[in-house]
Structure formats: C-alpha cells, structure tokens
Short mmCIF file of C-alpha atoms in Angstrom, two decimals:
data_model
loop_
_atom_site.label_atom_id
_atom_site.label_comp_id
_atom_site.label_asym_id
_atom_site.label_seq_id
_atom_site.Cartn_x
_atom_site.Cartn_y
_atom_site.Cartn_z
CA MET A 1 153.72 152.81 -79.62
CA LEU A 2 154.97 155.13 -82.09
CA ASN A 3 158.58 154.88 -83.58
CA ALA A 4 160.76 158.05 -84.86
CA HIS A 5 160.71 156.15 -88.63
CA ASP A 6 156.77 156.61 -88.70
CA ILE A 7 156.56 160.00 -87.79
CA LEU A 8 159.18 160.67 -89.70
CA GLU A 9 157.70 158.91 -92.90
CA THR A 10 154.52 160.86 -92.03
CA ILE A 11 155.87 164.28 -92.20
CA GLN A 12 158.23 163.20 -95.27
CA MET A 13 154.50 162.45 -97.03
CA ILE A 14 152.67 165.19 -96.48
CA GLU A 15 155.85 167.78 -97.15
CA GLU A 16 157.44 166.10 -100.18
CA GLU A 17 154.72 163.86 -101.82
CA ASN A 18 151.64 166.14 -102.01
CA LEU A 19 149.86 163.54 -99.66
CA ASP A 20 146.31 165.87 -98.64
CA VAL A 21 142.85 164.98 -97.94
CA ARG A 22 141.48 165.92 -101.35
CA THR A 23 138.10 166.78 -100.16
CA ILE A 24 135.48 167.18 -97.08
CA THR A 25 132.18 166.96 -99.27
CA MET A 26 129.07 167.97 -97.11
CA GLY A 27 126.08 166.16 -98.84
CA ILE A 28 122.49 167.64 -97.77
CA SER A 29 119.00 166.62 -98.91
CA LEU A 30 117.17 169.18 -100.85
CA LEU A 31 114.14 167.22 -100.68
CA ASP A 32 112.06 169.33 -98.28
CA CYS A 33 112.73 172.30 -100.20
CA CYS A 34 110.30 171.41 -102.66
CA HIS A 35 107.41 173.86 -103.32
CA SER A 36 105.33 175.01 -106.10
CA ASP A 37 106.58 178.43 -106.26
CA ILE A 38 109.79 178.19 -107.70
CA ASP A 39 111.09 181.57 -105.79
CA VAL A 40 109.90 179.80 -102.35
CA THR A 41 111.63 176.91 -103.41
CA CYS A 42 114.83 178.97 -104.18
CA GLN A 43 114.77 180.58 -100.90
CA LYS A 44 114.18 177.10 -99.03
CA ILE A 45 117.44 175.69 -100.43
CA TYR A 46 119.66 179.08 -100.18
CA ASP A 47 118.57 178.59 -96.17
CA LYS A 48 118.93 175.18 -96.18
CA ILE A 49 122.45 174.82 -97.43
CA THR A 50 123.63 178.20 -95.90
CA ARG A 51 122.36 176.80 -92.47
CA TYR A 52 123.73 173.58 -92.48
CA ALA A 53 127.06 174.53 -94.12
CA LYS A 54 127.50 177.85 -92.36
CA ASP A 55 130.22 176.17 -90.53
CA LEU A 56 132.01 173.62 -93.23
CA VAL A 57 135.29 175.73 -94.11
CA LYS A 58 135.96 176.57 -90.70
CA THR A 59 135.79 173.42 -89.30
CA GLY A 60 137.97 172.01 -92.32
CA GLU A 61 140.60 174.61 -91.91
CA GLN A 62 140.71 173.86 -88.20
CA ILE A 63 141.02 170.14 -88.41
CA GLU A 64 143.78 171.34 -91.60
CA ARG A 65 145.87 173.19 -88.68
CA GLU A 66 145.74 170.95 -85.51
CA TYR A 67 146.38 167.90 -87.64
CA GLY A 68 148.75 169.23 -90.13
CA ILE A 69 147.48 167.66 -92.76
CA PRO A 70 146.44 169.75 -95.83
CA ILE A 71 142.86 169.48 -96.73
CA ILE A 72 142.57 171.00 -100.50
CA ASN A 73 138.81 171.41 -100.88
CA LYS A 74 135.52 171.78 -99.05
CA ARG A 75 132.60 171.15 -100.81
CA ILE A 76 129.09 170.39 -100.70
CA SER A 77 126.87 168.11 -102.79
CA VAL A 78 122.81 168.21 -102.95
CA THR A 79 119.97 166.44 -103.82
CA PRO A 80 119.58 165.99 -107.81
CA ILE A 81 118.08 169.24 -108.65
CA ALA A 82 115.86 167.90 -111.29
CA MET A 83 113.91 166.36 -108.26
CA ILE A 84 113.19 169.63 -106.54
CA LEU A 85 112.83 171.46 -109.93
CA ALA A 86 109.96 168.68 -110.73
CA SER A 87 107.55 170.62 -107.94
CA CYS A 88 107.49 173.82 -109.22
CA GLU A 89 105.09 175.01 -111.71
CA ASN A 90 107.31 177.43 -113.46
CA ARG A 91 110.63 175.07 -113.93
CA ASP A 92 113.47 177.70 -114.37
CA ALA A 93 116.16 175.58 -113.43
CA VAL A 94 118.61 178.22 -114.00
CA LYS A 95 117.01 180.29 -111.37
CA ILE A 96 118.00 177.19 -109.27
CA ALA A 97 121.32 177.50 -110.61
CA VAL A 98 121.98 181.01 -109.71
CA THR A 99 120.36 180.36 -106.15
CA LEU A 100 123.24 177.55 -105.29
CA GLU A 101 125.89 180.09 -106.69
CA LYS A 102 124.61 182.51 -103.79
CA ALA A 103 124.57 179.53 -101.35
CA ALA A 104 128.11 178.17 -102.97
CA LEU A 105 129.43 181.28 -102.07
CA ALA A 106 128.02 182.63 -99.01
CA CYS A 107 129.52 179.15 -97.32
CA GLY A 108 132.83 179.71 -98.77
CA VAL A 109 133.13 176.12 -100.98
CA ASN A 110 135.36 176.03 -103.76
CA PHE A 111 132.44 173.70 -105.53
CA LEU A 112 128.92 172.92 -105.49
CA GLY A 113 127.49 169.63 -106.93
CA GLY A 114 123.90 168.07 -107.64
CA PHE A 115 122.44 170.20 -110.49
CA SER A 116 121.87 166.75 -111.84
CA ALA A 117 118.97 164.52 -113.30
CA LEU A 118 119.01 160.58 -113.37
CA VAL A 119 117.20 159.44 -116.41
CA GLN A 120 118.77 155.99 -116.71
CA LYS A 121 115.54 154.60 -117.51
CA GLY A 122 113.70 157.49 -118.98
CA PHE A 123 112.46 161.38 -118.48
CA GLY A 124 110.56 162.41 -115.38
CA PRO A 125 109.05 165.66 -114.22
CA GLY A 126 111.66 168.26 -114.42
CA ASP A 127 114.48 166.06 -115.74
CA ARG A 128 114.34 167.66 -119.44
CA GLU A 129 114.00 170.88 -118.59
CA LEU A 130 117.14 170.48 -116.40
CA ILE A 131 119.10 169.01 -118.94
CA GLU A 132 118.08 171.74 -121.11
CA ALA A 133 119.43 174.16 -118.68
CA ILE A 134 122.70 172.87 -118.16
CA PRO A 135 124.83 174.84 -120.74
CA GLU A 136 123.41 178.37 -119.59
CA ALA A 137 123.29 177.10 -115.65
CA LEU A 138 127.37 176.11 -116.41
CA ALA A 139 127.81 179.68 -118.49
CA VAL A 140 126.67 181.84 -115.35
CA THR A 141 127.76 180.17 -112.32
CA GLU A 142 131.35 179.47 -111.33
CA HIS A 143 131.00 177.01 -108.36
CA ILE A 144 128.27 174.95 -109.77
CA CYS A 145 128.90 171.32 -110.91
CA SER A 146 126.55 169.11 -113.18
CA SER A 147 126.05 165.51 -113.84
CA VAL A 148 123.59 163.47 -115.69
CA ASN A 149 123.08 159.18 -115.37
CA ILE A 150 122.04 157.88 -118.04
CA GLY A 151 122.43 154.27 -118.00
CA SER A 152 122.77 151.28 -115.13
CA THR A 153 123.38 148.00 -115.16
CA LYS A 154 119.92 147.23 -114.06
CA THR A 155 118.23 149.45 -116.49
CA GLY A 156 120.49 149.92 -119.40
CA ILE A 157 121.36 152.68 -121.66
CA ASN A 158 118.94 155.83 -122.18
CA MET A 159 119.81 156.56 -126.04
CA ASP A 160 117.39 159.28 -126.05
CA ALA A 161 119.47 160.86 -122.84
CA VAL A 162 122.61 160.23 -124.36
CA LYS A 163 121.61 161.76 -127.30
CA LEU A 164 121.12 164.76 -125.71
CA MET A 165 123.90 165.08 -123.71
CA GLY A 166 126.37 164.88 -126.85
CA GLN A 167 124.29 168.17 -127.49
CA THR A 168 124.40 169.41 -123.96
CA VAL A 169 128.02 169.21 -124.11
CA ARG A 170 128.70 171.08 -127.10
CA ARG A 171 126.46 174.02 -126.10
CA ALA A 172 127.97 173.84 -122.78
CA ALA A 173 131.28 174.42 -124.74
CA GLU A 174 129.73 176.89 -127.18
CA LEU A 175 128.45 179.18 -124.18
CA THR A 176 131.70 179.51 -122.44
CA ALA A 177 134.09 179.70 -125.59
CA ASP A 178 135.25 183.09 -124.46
CA LYS A 179 135.92 181.47 -120.71
CA GLY A 180 138.33 178.77 -121.91
CA CYS A 181 135.40 176.24 -122.53
CA ILE A 182 135.23 176.10 -118.63
CA GLY A 183 131.49 174.89 -118.96
CA PRO A 184 131.44 171.20 -120.06
CA ALA A 185 134.92 170.99 -117.51
CA LYS A 186 132.27 170.92 -114.89
CA LEU A 187 129.92 168.55 -116.51
CA VAL A 188 129.96 165.00 -116.07
CA VAL A 189 128.27 162.29 -117.91
CA PHE A 190 127.63 158.65 -115.92
CA CYS A 191 126.75 155.24 -115.98
CA ASN A 192 125.94 153.68 -112.74
CA ALA A 193 126.53 157.40 -110.68
CA PRO A 194 127.38 156.58 -107.43
CA GLU A 195 124.72 158.06 -105.01
CA ASP A 196 127.59 159.37 -102.24
CA ASN A 197 130.68 160.41 -104.66
CA PRO A 198 132.23 163.35 -102.75
CA PHE A 199 134.21 164.04 -106.19
CA MET A 200 133.94 166.89 -108.45
CA ALA A 201 132.10 167.25 -110.80
CA GLY A 202 129.80 164.07 -110.46
CA ALA A 203 129.05 164.83 -106.89
CA PHE A 204 125.65 164.53 -106.00
CA HIS A 205 123.41 163.40 -102.50
CA GLY A 206 121.17 160.59 -103.70
CA ALA A 207 117.88 160.16 -102.70
CA GLY A 208 118.50 157.28 -100.55
CA GLU A 209 120.92 159.10 -98.16
CA PRO A 210 120.34 160.80 -94.77
CA ASP A 211 119.33 164.41 -94.83
CA CYS A 212 123.49 165.89 -94.26
CA VAL A 213 126.13 163.80 -94.50
CA ILE A 214 129.96 164.08 -94.51
CA ASN A 215 132.04 162.26 -97.11
CA VAL A 216 135.67 162.44 -97.34
CA GLY A 217 137.72 161.97 -100.71
CA VAL A 218 141.54 161.07 -99.84
CA SER A 219 143.99 161.46 -102.68
CA GLY A 220 148.07 160.56 -102.58
CA PRO A 221 149.49 159.39 -105.98
CA GLY A 222 152.69 161.22 -105.14
CA VAL A 223 153.24 158.47 -101.84
CA VAL A 224 152.53 155.45 -104.08
CA ARG A 225 154.85 156.58 -106.72
CA ALA A 226 157.38 157.72 -104.10
CA ALA A 227 156.71 154.09 -102.15
CA LEU A 228 157.32 152.41 -105.42
CA ALA A 229 160.41 154.47 -106.29
CA LYS A 230 162.12 153.52 -103.04
CA ALA A 231 161.17 149.44 -103.15
CA GLY A 232 163.53 149.65 -106.54
CA ASP A 233 163.27 145.98 -108.73
CA CYS A 234 160.59 143.65 -107.23
CA ASP A 235 158.29 141.63 -108.64
CA LEU A 236 154.69 142.67 -108.94
CA THR A 237 153.02 140.82 -106.06
CA ALA A 238 155.78 142.88 -104.21
CA VAL A 239 154.53 145.69 -106.02
CA ALA A 240 150.55 144.91 -105.23
CA ASP A 241 151.49 144.65 -101.59
CA LEU A 242 153.30 147.97 -101.36
CA ILE A 243 150.40 149.58 -103.00
CA LYS A 244 148.08 147.97 -100.54
CA LYS A 245 149.84 149.10 -97.23
CA THR A 246 150.34 152.85 -98.62
CA ALA A 247 146.72 152.96 -99.50
CA PHE A 248 145.78 151.58 -96.24
CA LYS A 249 147.70 154.65 -94.31
CA ILE A 250 146.36 156.93 -96.70
CA THR A 251 143.28 155.85 -95.89
CA ARG A 252 143.64 155.70 -92.44
CA MET A 253 144.06 159.64 -92.84
CA GLY A 254 141.01 160.20 -94.63
CA GLN A 255 139.16 158.21 -91.89
CA LEU A 256 140.57 160.09 -88.81
CA VAL A 257 139.79 163.54 -90.95
CA ALA A 258 136.15 161.98 -91.66
CA THR A 259 135.01 160.99 -88.09
CA GLU A 260 136.94 164.37 -86.56
CA ALA A 261 134.69 166.43 -89.14
CA SER A 262 131.62 164.51 -88.43
CA ARG A 263 131.70 165.04 -84.58
CA ARG A 264 133.04 168.49 -84.81
CA LEU A 265 129.68 169.59 -87.16
CA GLY A 266 127.50 167.47 -85.36
CA VAL A 267 126.79 165.46 -88.49
CA PRO A 268 126.84 161.78 -89.39
CA PHE A 269 129.77 160.37 -91.21
CA GLY A 270 129.07 159.24 -94.70
CA ILE A 271 131.90 157.27 -96.41
CA VAL A 272 135.17 158.11 -97.27
CA ASP A 273 136.29 157.16 -100.86
CA LEU A 274 139.48 155.55 -101.47
CA SER A 275 140.74 157.50 -104.31
CA LEU A 276 144.24 158.30 -105.82
CA ALA A 277 143.07 161.58 -107.22
CA PRO A 278 145.86 163.22 -109.16
CA THR A 279 146.69 167.03 -109.81
CA PRO A 280 148.71 168.94 -111.95
CA ALA A 281 151.32 169.13 -109.48
CA VAL A 282 154.15 167.39 -110.98
CA GLY A 283 154.67 164.37 -108.71
CA ASP A 284 151.06 164.17 -107.78
CA SER A 285 150.38 161.84 -111.21
CA VAL A 286 148.78 158.31 -111.26
CA ALA A 287 150.72 158.09 -114.99
CA TYR A 288 153.72 158.50 -112.89
CA ILE A 289 152.85 155.32 -110.71
CA LEU A 290 152.13 153.27 -113.76
CA GLU A 291 155.61 154.88 -115.42
CA GLU A 292 157.13 153.81 -112.13
CA MET A 293 155.94 150.08 -112.55
CA GLY A 294 157.68 150.11 -115.93
CA LEU A 295 156.33 151.29 -118.58
CA GLU A 296 158.03 154.11 -120.73
CA CYS A 297 155.02 156.15 -121.15
CA CYS A 298 151.55 156.15 -119.87
CA GLY A 299 149.39 154.76 -122.43
CA CYS A 300 151.94 152.21 -124.33
CA HIS A 301 150.89 148.16 -124.14
CA GLY A 302 150.77 147.26 -120.56
CA THR A 303 148.96 149.94 -119.18
CA THR A 304 145.51 148.53 -118.70
CA ALA A 305 146.81 146.06 -116.91
CA ALA A 306 149.51 147.92 -114.89
CA LEU A 307 146.20 150.31 -114.24
CA ALA A 308 144.25 146.91 -113.20
CA LEU A 309 146.57 146.08 -110.24
CA LEU A 310 146.83 149.69 -109.34
CA ASN A 311 143.52 150.30 -108.82
CA ASP A 312 142.16 147.19 -107.23
CA ALA A 313 145.24 147.11 -104.85
CA VAL A 314 144.11 150.53 -103.44
CA LYS A 315 140.99 149.54 -102.84
CA LYS A 316 141.94 146.35 -100.88
CA GLY A 317 144.30 148.33 -98.89
CA GLY A 318 141.92 151.12 -98.35
CA VAL A 319 138.90 148.87 -97.02
CA MET A 320 140.32 147.76 -94.51
CA ALA A 321 141.50 151.34 -92.87
CA SER A 322 137.74 152.47 -93.04
CA SER A 323 134.76 152.11 -91.06
CA HIS A 324 132.66 152.68 -94.62
CA VAL A 325 133.91 153.25 -98.21
CA GLY A 326 132.16 154.35 -100.85
CA GLY A 327 131.73 156.80 -103.66
CA LEU A 328 134.05 156.27 -106.76
CA SER A 329 137.04 154.73 -104.72
CA GLY A 330 139.37 153.92 -107.45
CA ALA A 331 142.45 155.54 -109.43
CA PHE A 332 141.38 158.48 -111.58
CA ILE A 333 142.63 159.21 -114.58
CA PRO A 334 141.71 162.71 -115.79
CA VAL A 335 144.40 163.36 -118.78
CA THR A 336 144.41 167.53 -118.15
CA GLU A 337 144.56 167.09 -114.43
CA ASP A 338 147.65 164.55 -114.64
CA ALA A 339 151.05 165.61 -115.33
CA GLY A 340 152.18 162.64 -116.76
CA MET A 341 148.89 161.83 -118.49
CA ILE A 342 149.47 165.83 -120.47
CA GLU A 343 152.72 164.65 -121.06
CA ALA A 344 152.28 161.52 -122.35
CA SER A 345 149.28 162.71 -124.72
CA ARG A 346 151.34 165.69 -125.82
CA CYS A 347 153.97 163.09 -127.09
CA GLY A 348 151.35 160.98 -128.82
CA GLY A 349 151.91 157.93 -126.28
CA LEU A 350 148.46 158.00 -125.14
CA THR A 351 145.73 158.24 -126.90
CA ILE A 352 141.84 158.30 -126.47
CA GLN A 353 141.69 154.59 -127.93
CA LYS A 354 144.24 153.72 -124.83
CA LEU A 355 142.14 155.44 -122.29
CA GLU A 356 138.78 154.16 -122.89
CA ALA A 357 140.61 150.45 -122.71
CA MET A 358 141.70 152.03 -118.83
CA THR A 359 138.17 153.31 -118.05
CA ALA A 360 137.42 149.27 -118.29
CA VAL A 361 139.68 148.72 -114.96
CA CYS A 362 140.19 152.40 -112.94
CA SER A 363 137.41 154.33 -111.26
CA VAL A 364 135.80 156.52 -113.11
CA GLY A 365 136.01 157.09 -116.93
CA LEU A 366 137.28 159.58 -119.90
CA ASP A 367 138.05 162.26 -117.77
CA MET A 368 138.99 165.64 -118.84
CA ILE A 369 140.28 165.15 -122.01
CA ASN A 370 140.06 168.25 -124.66
CA ILE A 371 138.86 166.85 -128.26
CA PRO A 372 138.48 169.14 -131.46
CA GLY A 373 135.91 172.28 -131.32
CA ASP A 374 134.10 170.82 -134.31
CA THR A 375 133.42 167.72 -133.25
CA PRO A 376 129.75 167.26 -133.63
CA ALA A 377 127.23 166.48 -131.17
CA GLU A 378 126.66 163.05 -132.20
CA VAL A 379 130.22 161.83 -131.76
CA ILE A 380 130.27 163.11 -128.38
CA SER A 381 127.29 161.14 -127.38
CA ALA A 382 129.06 157.90 -128.91
CA ILE A 383 131.60 158.79 -126.88
CA ILE A 384 129.27 158.87 -124.09
CA ALA A 385 127.37 155.48 -125.41
CA ASP A 386 130.67 153.74 -125.51
CA GLU A 387 131.92 154.43 -122.00
CA ALA A 388 128.25 153.89 -120.92
CA ALA A 389 128.46 150.19 -122.57
CA ILE A 390 131.59 149.36 -120.34
CA GLY A 391 130.09 150.93 -117.01
CA MET A 392 126.75 148.89 -118.05
CA VAL A 393 128.51 145.49 -118.66
CA ASN A 394 131.03 145.43 -116.23
CA SER A 395 128.86 146.70 -113.37
CA LYS A 396 131.03 149.42 -112.56
CA THR A 397 130.90 153.62 -112.61
CA THR A 398 131.90 155.34 -115.73
CA ALA A 399 131.55 158.85 -117.14
CA VAL A 400 132.09 161.12 -119.81
CA ARG A 401 133.90 164.46 -118.99
CA VAL A 402 135.27 165.68 -122.77
CA ILE A 403 135.67 169.66 -123.48
CA PRO A 404 135.01 170.45 -127.15
CA ALA A 405 137.66 173.19 -127.61
CA ILE A 406 136.01 175.47 -129.85
CA GLY A 407 137.99 177.13 -132.08
CA MET A 408 140.99 174.79 -131.69
CA ASN A 409 142.03 171.65 -133.74
CA VAL A 410 144.50 168.69 -132.47
CA GLY A 411 147.70 169.59 -130.95
CA ASP A 412 146.49 172.81 -129.71
CA GLU A 413 146.63 173.63 -125.88
CA LEU A 414 143.22 174.41 -123.51
CA SER A 415 144.09 175.94 -120.14
CA PHE A 416 141.68 176.04 -117.47
CA GLY A 417 144.27 176.39 -114.44
CA GLY A 418 144.04 175.27 -111.00
CA LEU A 419 142.78 171.46 -110.42
CA LEU A 420 141.52 171.31 -113.71
CA GLY A 421 144.96 171.91 -115.39
CA GLY A 422 145.02 172.03 -119.35
CA GLY A 423 146.89 170.04 -121.80
CA PRO A 424 146.76 169.20 -125.94
CA VAL A 425 143.51 168.71 -127.70
CA MET A 426 143.05 164.70 -128.78
CA PRO A 427 142.36 163.52 -132.05
CA LEU A 428 138.88 161.23 -132.25
CA SER A 429 137.73 159.17 -135.15
CA THR A 430 136.63 161.04 -137.88
CA TYR A 431 133.93 158.66 -139.08
CA SER A 432 130.21 159.60 -138.26
CA PRO A 433 128.00 157.33 -135.70
CA ALA A 434 125.21 159.92 -136.44
CA LYS A 435 122.59 157.19 -137.41
CA PHE A 436 122.94 155.21 -134.49
CA ILE A 437 123.01 157.55 -132.20
CA ASN A 438 119.59 159.43 -133.78
CA ARG A 439 118.04 155.82 -133.72
CA GLY A 440 116.87 157.02 -129.96
CA GLY A 441 115.23 154.62 -127.64
CA ARG A 442 116.84 152.31 -124.97
CA ILE A 443 119.94 149.54 -124.90
CA PRO A 444 118.29 146.92 -122.86
CA ALA A 445 120.31 145.61 -119.85
CA PRO A 446 122.61 143.32 -119.72
CA MET A 447 122.68 139.57 -118.75
CA GLN A 448 124.00 139.25 -115.63
CA SER A 449 124.88 135.54 -115.83
CA LEU A 450 127.17 133.79 -118.63
CA LYS A 451 129.97 136.11 -118.28
CA ASN A 452 131.89 135.88 -121.11
CA MET B 1 145.89 165.47 -75.37
CA ARG B 2 149.38 164.65 -76.68
CA ALA B 3 151.07 166.52 -79.50
CA VAL B 4 154.39 165.06 -81.55
CA ILE B 5 156.33 167.68 -82.67
CA THR B 6 159.13 167.16 -85.14
CA VAL B 7 162.02 168.90 -86.06
CA VAL B 8 164.11 168.33 -89.24
CA GLY B 9 166.57 170.34 -90.97
CA LYS B 10 170.67 171.01 -90.57
CA ASP B 11 172.00 170.37 -87.02
CA THR B 12 172.66 173.80 -85.07
CA VAL B 13 173.61 175.31 -81.78
CA GLY B 14 170.19 175.79 -79.52
CA ILE B 15 167.24 173.65 -81.08
CA LEU B 16 166.42 171.90 -78.54
CA SER B 17 166.98 174.86 -76.13
CA ARG B 18 164.63 176.95 -78.49
CA VAL B 19 161.66 174.24 -78.73
CA SER B 20 161.60 173.20 -75.15
CA ALA B 21 161.66 176.71 -73.78
CA GLU B 22 158.84 177.29 -76.44
CA CYS B 23 156.98 174.49 -74.54
CA ALA B 24 157.65 175.52 -71.24
CA ALA B 25 156.24 179.01 -71.75
CA HIS B 26 152.77 177.65 -72.46
CA LYS B 27 152.72 175.01 -69.87
CA ILE B 28 153.42 172.12 -72.65
CA ASN B 29 155.32 169.13 -70.78
CA VAL B 30 157.81 167.65 -72.77
CA GLU B 31 157.56 163.90 -72.07
CA GLU B 32 159.76 162.40 -74.42
CA VAL B 33 162.59 163.30 -76.93
CA THR B 34 164.32 161.32 -79.45
CA GLN B 35 166.85 162.79 -81.90
CA SER B 36 169.23 161.35 -84.63
CA ILE B 37 171.28 162.64 -87.21
CA LEU B 38 170.78 161.13 -90.67
CA ARG B 39 173.57 162.17 -92.88
CA ASP B 40 174.14 165.79 -91.98
CA MET B 41 170.24 166.05 -91.21
CA PHE B 42 169.35 166.76 -87.44
CA ALA B 43 165.63 165.01 -86.79
CA MET B 44 164.52 165.58 -83.78
CA ILE B 45 160.69 163.82 -82.42
CA MET B 46 159.01 165.32 -79.03
CA MET B 47 156.13 164.08 -77.79
CA VAL B 48 154.51 166.54 -75.52
CA ASP B 49 151.37 166.77 -73.20
CA ILE B 50 149.18 170.13 -74.51
CA GLU B 51 146.26 169.32 -71.76
CA GLN B 52 147.44 172.39 -69.38
CA SER B 53 148.44 174.57 -72.16
CA ASP B 54 147.61 178.00 -72.19
CA ILE B 55 146.93 179.10 -75.75
CA PRO B 56 145.20 177.03 -78.75
CA PHE B 57 147.09 174.60 -79.96
CA THR B 58 147.35 175.87 -83.61
CA GLU B 59 148.54 178.88 -82.35
CA PHE B 60 151.27 177.07 -80.73
CA ALA B 61 152.23 175.22 -83.91
CA ASP B 62 152.29 178.49 -85.86
CA ASN B 63 155.01 179.51 -83.33
CA LEU B 64 156.66 176.70 -83.92
CA GLU B 65 156.53 177.18 -87.10
CA SER B 66 158.20 180.83 -86.94
CA ILE B 67 160.70 179.26 -84.86
CA GLY B 68 161.88 177.17 -87.67
CA LYS B 69 161.68 180.08 -90.16
CA ASP B 70 164.44 181.97 -87.96
CA MET B 71 166.42 178.44 -87.57
CA HIS B 72 165.90 177.57 -91.08
CA LEU B 73 164.34 174.42 -89.88
CA SER B 74 161.24 172.65 -90.54
CA ILE B 75 159.41 172.17 -87.28
CA HIS B 76 155.91 170.95 -87.27
CA ALA B 77 153.65 170.19 -84.60
CA MET B 78 150.57 167.75 -85.11
CA HIS B 79 148.33 165.86 -82.92
CA GLU B 80 149.05 162.28 -82.04
CA ASP B 81 145.81 160.96 -83.07
CA LEU B 82 147.09 161.46 -86.84
CA PHE B 83 150.43 158.94 -86.24
CA ASN B 84 148.64 156.75 -84.30
CA ALA B 85 145.92 156.51 -86.81
CA MET B 86 148.05 156.14 -89.85
CA HIS B 87 150.64 153.58 -88.57
CA THR B 88 148.76 151.29 -85.91
CA ILE B 89 145.79 148.71 -86.91
#
C-alpha cells in the first residue's frame, strides 16, 4: 500500500532533484536494407526507419504526460552503417548519413546513432570508407552520431584503427570549426562497445539484436546527491546502501517506462541502462555526488575510490529493479556535461590524468573533454590507445570523446549548448607518442588469468 | 485505472473543494484523501478512480495543473503505477 511519504518523495525527486528518464532509444536493424545500388539502399533505410519509428516521439510524450515523468530524449540507433555500406558498389557513406539525417528529422528524434564501424580486429569491406567519411558526415548533418569500436578484451587493440581515429577526430573538429567544433562531440571511439547502448553518441544497434527493440536509459545524479545530503554523517557502508536503494527506485521508473513504451509501440523491450547521466543543469551532477561523499573538489585524491563505490552501488541497486539490464550501466563522467566537473576542471582540481584513472572504475571513459586546438593527431590516437588499454585489460567498456578546440588554447572556454554543455580546454602532455602510434599493427589480446 | 493527485503548497481556503469539484465534473471518483501540514506547507494526496472519466487523463492532469497555477499550488495527477513501481518490490 502506498503511503504519503513515498508519494511525496517521488514528487520531490521529479520536481526538485531532476529525476528523469534520459532516453527512450529505438534500435532498428538495417540489415535488410542492403543493396548493391546505394540509392536503393538509402531509400530502403529511410522507409524502414520512418515506418518503425513514426510513433516513437508521440508515444514517449504520451507516457511522459500520463505518468508525470520527464522523458528527455527520444532517439534511434541503427545497425553499424559500415555493414550496410559493404553491400554497395558505390560506397559513398556521406550519402547514407544524409539519408539518416532526413529520417531522424521525419521522426522528430533528437539524435540518431549508428554511423559506426566495428574494426577491433581489422577492417572489413566498407569499414575504411565509413571511417574516412565520418568528419564530413558529422559536418553536413546535425542529428547523426558516430562511433567506432577499435578494441576488445577478446581481440586486443587494432592500432591501425587507433591511428586512423586520431586523424578522424582531428579532421571532424577542423571541418566544424565554424560551428564550435561540434563534430567530435558526436563521435565516440570505443573499446568493448556494448551492442544495446541507448545513450548517445555511442549508441548503435548490434548485429546480434532483434529487428527492432526498445532500450531505456535512466538518470538521476541529483536524486542520489540529495539522498546523501539528507543522510548526513554516516560511514561508507551506509553511503553504499543508500545509493543502492536510490538506484533501485530510479531504475524501477525506467523499467516501467520501458515496458509501457514497448507495449504501446508493439516492439520488444530490450534493456534498461542503469546510468547516472549528468546534465549541465545545477544539481544534476555526478561530481557533486562525489563531493557530497566528502571530497573537497572532484579530482582530488580519493576521487577514484569514491567513484568506484558509486558505480558499483548504482549497478547493485539497479540490477534487481529491472528484468534486463544492459548498455553501459554505471556512472558517466562527461566533463562538459556536468556542472561539478566543469567547475573542478576550471579551478585545476580535475586533470585529464585523474580522469583517466577514474575511467578504470566508471562506466565509460574520457568523455566530452575539450583539448587544445593544436593537439597533433598522434596525441589523440595515443589518448585513445591508453583508454582502450584500460578497457581491454579490465574487461569493461571504455571510450574516448575528446574535442580538439580549433584555434583555442588551455584555459579557453568552448561551449556547445544544450545537453552537451561546455567547459575549459584542458592541458595534455606535450611530449610526442608519434613513433609508437605510427608503428601500427595490433596489441594482442590480454591474459584472462594470472590477474595482478 | 487509479491515479494519484498530489497538492503541495501554502494552505488556503477551498483547495479540497476545487480539486474534488474538478474530479466530480469528469466522473472521477475520489477513493481516499489524506492531508497533512508540514511546517506551514499543505500536502494533500488523493487516490482517484479514473475508469469512468469522460476526458483523457492527460487533459484532466492539465486542468488540475492550471487550477494549481490559479491557487499558487503545485498540483500533479499521475498514474498510480509509477508509485507502485518505485516503492514496492
């Protein structure tokens, strides 16, 4: 039986603590859109996406109003486009990107992910063409997100792809320099990419997924922080317990929205992604949770331990609340999207070295970090290689989404607006890894025993 | 289907009557009412049955919201399932 306290708690979470469902993402397989003629392929892609997702936004808005839960984003993820491109004689990937943009606009979604390639072991047909087209595709479209998987625990790291991706990230920034370097903000380089991730920019619909599926990503850093603030002085066992209980409630809401959306759209429910996804809104910050735990500034010594506790407790609380859990599931630490991280990096409390350590225990990786505009491609590749190595060795997903702020230096501010936020350009090591990156080849898959 | 109406704000004359009049106008049966004063804030929770309602639920929720704006209160009407999901195992 419901009691007044529970009801008012929910209302307070939504009204004051920014509780929301971050995204309902419809995954659509495009494997049956393959055709040797790229124009036919494009037509099939447009038709299928607009047929399957025509009611997605409307249904999301209906659920939002009936249940009173804000559902911030309605999105689409599709089969990695490199797989589709492989069937075409003329492999003009930008043409497909433009088609996807049209389909995204027709459906009214705010992002469509899956302009992707999986090259962890090597390049297949279509992969190179797709990667080379990424900078232009991101420059001529607004809603398309791209991701490339360059390594995994089972395969090791494809260092040729790492080299190429360093150049691609840089080029994407150069081509969008007049639009605030927005290109690389829509591009993620993964190791161990999940196939059912509903969050952008890394969402794609994996080859093992059904024809169409509904995945939901929850959020709620503000709720966790508020719960900790109310708890006052307690030990870390109690902190972990409290985070678990809060994550349970947040996830139950996500599960409800996911089952309801799947029922109304007649599409199978895939997973709930148990994530604490921050937004630039004050109070909706993962950094503030860490500071609430007792750190003076996010990034100080102790941050990695606090984040490890948080990430684990979110998963433990969420797992029981949902019938199927997947995606990235954990705490995100995107710098420009998190008010607390922005402050910490402005005052110098948070450095890229500490962020790298944090990615070993959180759910994603070096995310939304502005780097100096003159950063050479090899340095970006080396950042990707470091991050992929952490993911590969620890059997977890890691990713890099850094934005070379063209024409800017350390301390300058680059802003994207909206959910992507903005923040200062952070300093990198200026020593060169060029020789290491230019060697190419593959880093072999790591041992799965003798773990020390 | 049941819904939960919550009213939070500064106590004033006629809150219960305005909200229940809106329910009655649309054949929505009030099954349970609890109210309390937290500090000087008024909090009322109503469980209502919307099975026989003659307007779509979202429209009813909008009507209540505008009554809330009128009376400087925050009024929400939400599907009962949300609270059950979040607070029961």
